Coordinates of N, CA and C in Angstrom, one line a residue:
M983 N 24.4 -8.2 -20.3 CA 23.2 -8.6 -19.5 C 22.7 -7.3 -18.9
E984 N 21.4 -7.2 -18.9 CA 20.8 -6.0 -18.3 C 20.8 -6.0 -16.8
E985 N 21.0 -4.8 -16.3 CA 21.1 -4.6 -14.8 C 19.7 -4.8 -14.2
M986 N 19.7 -5.6 -13.1 CA 18.4 -5.9 -12.5 C 18.3 -5.1 -11.2
V987 N 17.1 -4.8 -10.8 CA 16.8 -4.0 -9.6 C 15.8 -4.7 -8.7
T988 N 16.0 -4.7 -7.4 CA 15.1 -5.3 -6.5 C 14.1 -4.3 -6.1
L989 N 12.8 -4.7 -6.1 CA 11.7 -3.8 -5.7 C 10.8 -4.7 -4.9
W990 N 9.9 -4.0 -4.1 CA 8.9 -4.6 -3.3 C 7.5 -4.0 -3.6
T991 N 6.5 -4.8 -3.6 CA 5.1 -4.3 -3.8 C 4.1 -5.1 -3.0
R992 N 3.1 -4.5 -2.5 CA 2.0 -5.2 -1.8 C 0.8 -5.2 -2.8
Q993 N 0.2 -6.4 -2.9 CA -0.9 -6.5 -3.8 C -2.0 -7.4 -3.2
D994 N -3.2 -7.3 -3.7 CA -4.3 -8.1 -3.4 C -3.9 -9.6 -3.5
E995 N -4.3 -10.4 -2.6 CA -3.9 -11.8 -2.8 C -4.5 -12.5 -4.0
R996 N -5.4 -11.9 -4.7 CA -5.9 -12.4 -6.0 C -4.8 -12.3 -7.1
S997 N -3.8 -11.5 -6.8 CA -2.7 -11.5 -7.8 C -2.0 -12.8 -7.9
L998 N -2.0 -13.6 -6.8 CA -1.4 -15.0 -6.9 C -2.2 -15.9 -7.9
R999 N -3.5 -15.7 -7.9 CA -4.4 -16.5 -8.8 C -4.1 -16.0 -10.3
D1000 N -3.9 -14.7 -10.5 CA -3.6 -14.2 -11.8 C -2.3 -14.8 -12.3
L1001 N -1.3 -14.8 -11.4 CA 0.0 -15.3 -11.8 C -0.1 -16.8 -12.1
E1002 N -0.8 -17.6 -11.4 CA -1.0 -19.0 -11.6 C -1.8 -19.3 -12.9
K1003 N -2.9 -18.6 -13.1 CA -3.8 -18.9 -14.2 C -3.3 -18.2 -15.5
L1004 N -2.8 -17.0 -15.4 CA -2.5 -16.2 -16.6 C -1.0 -16.1 -16.9
G1005 N -0.2 -16.4 -15.9 CA 1.2 -16.3 -16.0 C 1.8 -14.9 -15.9
V1006 N 0.9 -14.0 -15.5 CA 1.3 -12.6 -15.3 C 0.3 -11.9 -14.4
F1007 N 0.7 -10.9 -13.6 CA -0.2 -10.1 -12.8 C -0.1 -8.7 -13.4
R1008 N -1.3 -8.1 -13.7 CA -1.4 -6.7 -14.2 C -2.5 -6.1 -13.4
N1009 N -2.2 -4.8 -13.0 CA -3.2 -4.1 -12.2 C -4.4 -3.8 -13.1
R1010 N -5.6 -3.9 -12.6 CA -6.8 -3.7 -13.3 C -7.7 -2.7 -12.6
E1011 N -8.6 -2.1 -13.4 CA -9.5 -1.1 -12.8 C -10.3 -1.7 -11.7
R1012 N -10.8 -2.9 -11.9 CA -11.6 -3.6 -10.8 C -10.9 -3.7 -9.5
Y1013 N -9.6 -4.0 -9.6 CA -8.8 -4.1 -8.4 C -8.7 -2.7 -7.6
I1014 N -8.5 -1.7 -8.4 CA -8.5 -0.3 -7.9 C -9.8 0.0 -7.2
R1015 N -10.9 -0.3 -7.9 CA -12.3 0.0 -7.4 C -12.5 -0.8 -6.1
D1016 N -12.1 -2.0 -6.1 CA -12.3 -2.8 -4.9 C -11.5 -2.3 -3.7
Y1017 N -10.3 -1.8 -4.0 CA -9.4 -1.3 -2.9 C -9.9 0.1 -2.4
Y1018 N -10.2 1.0 -3.3 CA -10.5 2.4 -2.9 C -12.0 2.6 -2.7
E1019 N -12.8 1.7 -3.1 CA -14.3 1.8 -2.9 C -14.9 3.2 -3.3
D1020 N -15.4 3.9 -2.4 CA -16.1 5.2 -2.7 C -15.2 6.3 -3.3
V1021 N -14.0 6.2 -3.1 CA -13.1 7.3 -3.7 C -12.3 6.7 -4.9
A1022 N -12.7 5.6 -5.4 CA -12.0 4.9 -6.6 C -11.9 5.8 -7.8
D1023 N -13.0 6.6 -8.1 CA -13.0 7.4 -9.3 C -11.9 8.4 -9.2
H1024 N -11.6 9.0 -8.1 CA -10.5 10.0 -7.9 C -9.2 9.3 -8.3
F1025 N -8.9 8.1 -7.8 CA -7.6 7.5 -8.0 C -7.6 7.0 -9.5
I1026 N -8.6 6.5 -10.0 CA -8.6 6.0 -11.4 C -8.3 7.1 -12.3
Y1027 N -8.9 8.2 -12.1 CA -8.6 9.4 -13.0 C -7.1 9.7 -13.0
L1028 N -6.5 9.8 -11.8 CA -5.1 10.1 -11.6 C -4.2 9.0 -12.1
Y1029 N -4.6 7.8 -11.8 CA -3.8 6.6 -12.3 C -3.8 6.6 -13.8
R1030 N -4.9 6.9 -14.5 CA -4.9 7.0 -15.9 C -3.9 8.0 -16.4
W1031 N -4.0 9.2 -15.8 CA -3.0 10.2 -16.2 C -1.6 9.7 -16.0
F1032 N -1.3 9.1 -14.8 CA 0.0 8.6 -14.6 C 0.4 7.5 -15.6
S1033 N -0.4 6.6 -15.8 CA -0.1 5.5 -16.8 C 0.2 6.1 -18.1
D1034 N -0.6 7.0 -18.6 CA -0.3 7.6 -19.9 C 1.1 8.4 -19.9
A1035 N 1.3 9.1 -18.8 CA 2.6 9.8 -18.7 C 3.8 8.8 -18.6
A1036 N 3.6 7.8 -17.8 CA 4.7 6.8 -17.6 C 5.0 6.0 -18.9
A1037 N 3.9 5.8 -19.7 CA 4.1 5.1 -21.0 C 5.0 5.9 -22.0
K1038 N 5.1 7.2 -21.8 CA 6.0 8.0 -22.6 C 7.5 7.7 -22.2
R1039 N 7.7 7.1 -21.0 CA 9.0 6.9 -20.5 C 9.5 5.4 -20.6
V1040 N 8.5 4.5 -20.3 CA 8.8 3.1 -20.5 C 7.6 2.5 -21.2
E1041 N 7.8 1.8 -22.3 CA 6.8 1.3 -23.1 C 5.8 0.4 -22.3
R1042 N 4.5 0.7 -22.5 CA 3.5 -0.1 -21.8 C 3.2 -1.3 -22.7
P1043 N 3.2 -2.5 -22.1 CA 2.9 -3.7 -22.9 C 1.4 -3.7 -23.3
P1044 N 1.1 -4.3 -24.5 CA -0.3 -4.3 -24.9 C -1.1 -5.0 -23.8
G1045 N -2.3 -4.5 -23.6 CA -3.3 -5.1 -22.7 C -3.1 -4.6 -21.2
V1046 N -2.1 -3.8 -20.9 CA -1.9 -3.3 -19.6 C -2.8 -2.1 -19.4
E1047 N -3.6 -2.1 -18.3 CA -4.4 -0.9 -18.0 C -3.7 0.1 -17.1
F1048 N -3.1 -0.4 -16.0 CA -2.5 0.5 -15.0 C -1.2 -0.1 -14.6
H1049 N -0.4 0.8 -14.0 CA 0.9 0.5 -13.5 C 0.8 -0.2 -12.1
I1050 N 1.9 -0.7 -11.6 CA 2.0 -1.3 -10.3 C 3.0 -0.5 -9.4
W1051 N 2.5 0.0 -8.3 CA 3.3 0.7 -7.4 C 4.3 -0.2 -6.7
C1052 N 5.5 0.3 -6.5 CA 6.6 -0.5 -5.8 C 7.4 0.4 -4.9
S1053 N 8.0 -0.2 -3.9 CA 8.9 0.5 -3.0 C 10.3 0.1 -3.5
I1054 N 11.3 1.0 -3.2 CA 12.6 0.7 -3.7 C 13.5 0.1 -2.6
S1055 N 12.9 -0.1 -1.4 CA 13.7 -0.7 -0.3 C 12.8 -1.6 0.6
H1056 N 13.4 -2.6 1.2 CA 12.7 -3.4 2.1 C 12.2 -2.6 3.3
E1057 N 13.0 -1.6 3.7 CA 12.6 -0.8 4.9 C 11.3 0.1 4.6
S1058 N 11.1 0.5 3.4 CA 10.0 1.3 3.1 C 8.8 0.6 2.4
M1059 N 9.0 -0.7 2.3 CA 7.9 -1.5 1.6 C 6.6 -1.6 2.5
L1060 N 5.5 -1.7 1.8 CA 4.2 -1.9 2.5 C 4.2 -3.3 2.9
R1061 N 4.0 -3.6 4.2 CA 3.9 -5.0 4.7 C 2.5 -5.5 4.3
P1062 N 2.5 -6.9 4.2 CA 1.2 -7.4 3.9 C 0.2 -7.2 5.0
I1063 N -1.0 -7.0 4.7 CA -2.2 -6.9 5.6 C -3.2 -7.9 5.2
K1064 N -4.2 -8.1 5.9 CA -5.2 -9.1 5.6 C -5.7 -9.0 4.2
G1065 N -5.7 -10.1 3.4 CA -6.2 -10.1 2.1 C -5.1 -9.7 1.0
T1066 N -3.9 -9.5 1.5 CA -2.8 -9.1 0.6 C -1.6 -10.0 0.7
V1067 N -0.7 -9.9 -0.2 CA 0.6 -10.4 -0.1 C 1.6 -9.4 -0.6
A1068 N 2.9 -9.5 -0.2 CA 3.9 -8.6 -0.7 C 4.9 -9.4 -1.4
Y1069 N 5.4 -8.8 -2.5 CA 6.4 -9.5 -3.4 C 7.7 -8.8 -3.3
K1070 N 8.8 -9.6 -3.2 CA 10.1 -9.1 -3.5 C 10.4 -9.4 -4.9
L1071 N 10.7 -8.4 -5.7 CA 10.8 -8.6 -7.2 C 12.2 -8.3 -7.7
Q1072 N 12.6 -8.9 -8.8 CA 13.8 -8.5 -9.5 C 13.3 -8.1 -10.9
I1073 N 13.5 -6.8 -11.2 CA 13.0 -6.3 -12.5 C 14.2 -5.7 -13.3
P1074 N 14.1 -5.8 -14.6 CA 15.1 -5.1 -15.4 C 15.0 -3.6 -15.2
K1075 N 16.1 -3.0 -15.0 CA 16.2 -1.5 -14.8 C 15.4 -0.8 -15.9
S1076 N 15.5 -1.2 -17.1 CA 14.9 -0.5 -18.2 C 13.3 -0.6 -18.2
K1077 N 12.8 -1.4 -17.3 CA 11.3 -1.6 -17.2 C 10.7 -0.8 -16.0
I1078 N 11.5 0.0 -15.4 CA 11.1 0.7 -14.1 C 10.9 2.2 -14.4
I1079 N 9.8 2.7 -13.9 CA 9.5 4.1 -14.0 C 9.6 4.6 -12.5
Y1080 N 10.6 5.5 -12.3 CA 10.8 6.1 -11.0 C 10.0 7.4 -10.9
L1081 N 9.6 7.7 -9.6 CA 8.9 9.0 -9.4 C 9.2 9.4 -8.0
D1082 N 8.9 10.7 -7.7 CA 9.0 11.3 -6.4 C 7.7 11.3 -5.7
G1083 N 7.6 10.4 -4.7 CA 6.3 10.2 -4.0 C 5.8 11.5 -3.3
G1084 N 6.7 12.4 -2.9 CA 6.3 13.7 -2.3 C 5.6 14.5 -3.4
K1085 N 6.1 14.5 -4.6 CA 5.5 15.3 -5.7 C 4.1 14.6 -6.1
W1086 N 4.1 13.3 -5.9 CA 2.8 12.6 -6.2 C 1.7 13.1 -5.3
D1087 N 2.0 13.5 -4.1 CA 1.0 14.1 -3.2 C 0.4 15.3 -3.8
F1088 N 1.1 16.1 -4.6 CA 0.6 17.3 -5.3 C -0.5 16.8 -6.3
V1089 N -0.1 15.8 -7.0 CA -1.1 15.2 -8.0 C -2.3 14.7 -7.3
L1090 N -2.2 14.0 -6.2 CA -3.4 13.5 -5.5 C -4.3 14.6 -5.0
N1091 N -3.7 15.8 -4.7 CA -4.4 16.9 -4.3 C -4.8 17.9 -5.4
H1092 N -4.5 17.5 -6.6 CA -4.9 18.3 -7.9 C -4.2 19.6 -7.9
I1093 N -3.0 19.8 -7.4 CA -2.4 21.1 -7.4 C -1.1 21.1 -8.2
Y1094 N -0.6 22.3 -8.4 CA 0.6 22.6 -9.2 C 1.8 22.0 -8.5
I1095 N 2.7 21.4 -9.3 CA 4.0 20.9 -8.7 C 5.0 22.0 -9.2
P1096 N 5.5 22.7 -8.2 CA 6.5 23.8 -8.6 C 7.9 23.2 -8.9
K1097 N 8.6 24.0 -9.6 CA 10.0 23.6 -10.0 C 10.9 23.7 -8.7
D1098 N 10.6 24.7 -7.9 CA 11.4 25.0 -6.7 C 10.6 26.0 -5.9
R1099 N 11.1 26.5 -4.8 CA 10.4 27.4 -3.9 C 10.1 28.7 -4.6
K1100 N 11.0 29.2 -5.3 CA 10.7 30.5 -6.1 C 9.6 30.3 -7.0
D1101 N 9.5 29.2 -7.8 CA 8.4 29.0 -8.7 C 7.1 28.8 -8.0
Q1102 N 7.1 28.2 -6.8 CA 5.9 28.1 -6.0 C 5.4 29.5 -5.6
E1103 N 6.3 30.3 -5.1 CA 5.9 31.7 -4.7 C 5.3 32.4 -5.9
E1104 N 6.0 32.4 -7.0 CA 5.5 33.1 -8.2 C 4.2 32.5 -8.7
Y1105 N 4.0 31.2 -8.6 CA 2.7 30.6 -9.0 C 1.6 31.1 -8.1
L1106 N 1.8 31.1 -6.8 CA 0.7 31.5 -5.9 C 0.4 33.0 -6.1
K1107 N 1.4 33.8 -6.3 CA 1.2 35.2 -6.5 C 0.4 35.4 -7.8
D1108 N 0.7 34.6 -8.8 CA 0.1 34.8 -10.1 C -1.4 34.4 -10.0
I1109 N -1.7 33.3 -9.4 CA -3.2 32.9 -9.3 C -3.9 33.9 -8.4
E1110 N -3.2 34.4 -7.3 CA -3.9 35.4 -6.5 C -4.2 36.6 -7.3
S1111 N -3.2 37.1 -8.1 CA -3.4 38.3 -8.9 C -4.6 38.1 -9.9
K1112 N -4.9 36.9 -10.3 CA -6.0 36.6 -11.2 C -7.3 36.5 -10.4
G1113 N -7.3 36.6 -9.1 CA -8.5 36.6 -8.3 C -8.9 35.2 -7.8
F1114 N -8.0 34.2 -7.9 CA -8.3 32.9 -7.4 C -8.0 32.9 -5.9
K1115 N -8.9 32.3 -5.1 CA -8.7 32.3 -3.6 C -7.8 31.1 -3.2
D1116 N -7.7 30.1 -4.0 CA -6.9 28.9 -3.6 C -6.5 28.2 -4.9
Q1117 N -5.7 27.2 -4.8 CA -5.1 26.4 -5.9 C -5.8 25.1 -6.1
F1118 N -6.8 24.8 -5.4 CA -7.4 23.4 -5.3 C -8.6 23.2 -6.2
N1119 N -9.0 24.1 -7.1 CA -10.2 23.9 -7.8 C -10.1 23.9 -9.3
F1120 N -8.9 23.7 -9.8 CA -8.7 23.8 -11.3 C -9.0 22.5 -12.0
I1121 N -8.8 21.4 -11.3 CA -9.0 20.0 -11.8 C -10.4 19.6 -11.6
E1122 N -10.8 19.7 -10.4 CA -12.2 19.4 -10.0 C -12.7 20.7 -9.2
G1123 N -13.9 20.9 -9.1 CA -14.4 22.0 -8.3 C -14.9 23.1 -9.2
K1124 N -15.1 24.3 -8.5 CA -15.7 25.4 -9.1 C -15.0 26.0 -10.3
Y1125 N -13.7 25.8 -10.4 CA -13.0 26.4 -11.6 C -12.6 25.4 -12.7
S1126 N -13.0 24.2 -12.5 CA -12.5 23.1 -13.3 C -12.8 23.3 -14.8
R1127 N -14.0 23.8 -15.1 CA -14.4 24.0 -16.5 C -14.3 25.4 -17.0
L1128 N -14.1 26.3 -16.0 CA -14.1 27.7 -16.4 C -12.8 28.3 -16.9
Y1129 N -11.7 27.6 -16.4 CA -10.3 28.1 -16.7 C -9.4 27.0 -17.3
P1130 N -9.7 26.7 -18.5 CA -8.9 25.6 -19.1 C -7.4 25.8 -19.1
E1131 N -7.0 27.1 -19.2 CA -5.5 27.4 -19.3 C -4.9 27.1 -17.9
E1132 N -5.6 27.4 -16.8 CA -5.0 27.1 -15.5 C -5.1 25.6 -15.2
R1133 N -6.1 24.9 -15.7 CA -6.2 23.5 -15.6 C -5.0 22.8 -16.3
A1134 N -4.7 23.3 -17.5 CA -3.6 22.7 -18.3 C -2.3 23.0 -17.6
R1135 N -2.2 24.2 -17.1 CA -0.9 24.6 -16.4 C -0.6 23.7 -15.2
V1136 N -1.7 23.4 -14.4 CA -1.5 22.5 -13.3 C -1.1 21.1 -13.8
M1137 N -1.9 20.6 -14.8 CA -1.6 19.2 -15.2 C -0.3 19.1 -15.9
D1138 N 0.1 20.1 -16.6 CA 1.5 20.1 -17.2 C 2.6 20.0 -16.2
S1139 N 2.3 20.6 -15.0 CA 3.3 20.6 -14.0 C 3.5 19.2 -13.4
W1140 N 2.5 18.4 -13.5 CA 2.5 17.1 -12.9 C 3.6 16.2 -13.5
E1141 N 4.1 16.5 -14.7 CA 5.2 15.8 -15.3 C 6.4 15.8 -14.4
R1142 N 6.5 16.8 -13.5 CA 7.6 16.9 -12.6 C 7.7 15.8 -11.6
V1143 N 6.6 15.0 -11.5 CA 6.6 13.9 -10.6 C 7.7 12.9 -10.9
F1144 N 8.1 12.9 -12.2 CA 9.2 12.0 -12.6 C 10.6 12.6 -12.4
E1145 N 10.7 13.8 -11.9 CA 11.9 14.4 -11.6 C 12.2 14.2 -10.1
I1146 N 13.2 13.4 -9.8 CA 13.5 13.1 -8.4 C 14.7 14.0 -8.0
D1147 N 14.4 14.9 -7.1 CA 15.4 15.9 -6.6 C 16.2 15.3 -5.4
D1148 N 15.5 14.4 -4.6 CA 16.2 13.9 -3.5 C 15.9 12.4 -3.5
W1149 N 16.9 11.6 -4.0 CA 16.7 10.2 -4.1 C 16.9 9.6 -2.7
N1150 N 15.8 9.0 -2.2 CA 15.9 8.3 -0.9 C 14.8 7.3 -0.8
I1151 N 14.9 6.4 0.1 CA 14.1 5.2 0.2 C 12.6 5.5 0.6
F1152 N 12.4 6.7 1.2 CA 11.1 7.0 1.7 C 10.2 7.8 0.7
T1153 N 10.8 8.6 -0.2 CA 10.0 9.4 -1.1 C 10.1 8.9 -2.6
T1154 N 11.3 8.2 -2.9 CA 11.4 7.7 -4.2 C 10.7 6.4 -4.3
Q1155 N 9.8 6.3 -5.3 CA 9.0 5.1 -5.6 C 9.3 4.6 -7.0
A1156 N 8.8 3.4 -7.3 CA 9.0 2.8 -8.6 C 7.7 2.3 -9.0
N1157 N 7.5 2.2 -10.3 CA 6.3 1.6 -10.9 C 6.8 0.7 -12.0
I1158 N 6.1 -0.4 -12.2 CA 6.3 -1.3 -13.3 C 4.9 -1.6 -13.9
W1159 N 5.0 -2.3 -15.1 CA 3.7 -2.6 -15.8 C 3.1 -3.9 -15.4
E1160 N 4.0 -4.9 -15.1 CA 3.5 -6.2 -14.8 C 4.4 -7.0 -14.0
I1161 N 3.9 -8.1 -13.4 CA 4.8 -9.0 -12.6 C 4.6 -10.4 -13.3
R1162 N 5.7 -11.0 -13.6 CA 5.7 -12.4 -14.1 C 6.4 -13.3 -13.1
P1163 N 6.1 -14.6 -13.1 CA 6.6 -15.5 -12.1 C 8.2 -15.4 -12.0
E1164 N 8.8 -15.2 -13.1 CA 10.3 -15.1 -13.1 C 10.8 -13.9 -12.4
N1165 N 10.0 -12.9 -12.1 CA 10.4 -11.7 -11.4 C 10.4 -11.8 -9.9
I1166 N 9.7 -12.9 -9.4 CA 9.4 -13.0 -8.0 C 10.6 -13.7 -7.3
L1167 N 11.2 -13.0 -6.3 CA 12.2 -13.6 -5.5 C 11.7 -14.2 -4.2
E1168 N 10.6 -13.5 -3.7 CA 10.1 -14.0 -2.4 C 8.6 -13.4 -2.3
I1169 N 7.8 -14.2 -1.6 CA 6.4 -13.7 -1.4 C 6.2 -13.7 0.1
F1170 N 5.8 -12.5 0.6 CA 5.5 -12.4 2.1 C 4.0 -12.4 2.3
R1171 N 3.5 -13.3 3.2 CA 2.1 -13.4 3.4 C 1.7 -12.8 4.7
Y1172 N 0.4 -12.4 4.8 CA -0.1 -11.9 6.1 C -0.1 -12.9 7.1
E1173 N 0.4 -12.6 8.3 CA 0.4 -13.5 9.4 C -0.6 -13.0 10.5
E1174 N -1.6 -13.8 10.8 CA -2.5 -13.4 11.8 C -2.0 -13.6 13.2

């Protein structure tokens, strides 16, 4: 029997309707757009990258657009807020994609994820020696189309988001592709 892992996730309350009508909840672009509004394009671009990279590690079921973010502990879970519910889930270990949330911040900021402190120092010296004033413009901004090698170098480093150097409940996060009713142990609702 496969090992099961308990995870927690906060989702839009419309997820309950999807579970009831479709028998499954899957994250969709429209949900991301509704949540992030004016900055949705930024997140969708990065979520597409993440979903493609994650699919190399755990097979993405047909029809799934995006992953579902989860916490690995009750202490670090996102509590329900108005318009949301939180789920306590039991997921087969083989269906979970773990990542380092601290490294995800590098991805959100479109910057290079270093292997270690020495690699970070060498990277910054290298881009400075090439005449770049900062590291923030290779994915978007003034350098994004001019230096495809630097763009690729940054994006290639993002694969390190899946390398967890310090497993802990605050920075280690999990992703899954879908939630089915049989995965749900408990539903937490927003209390006014």
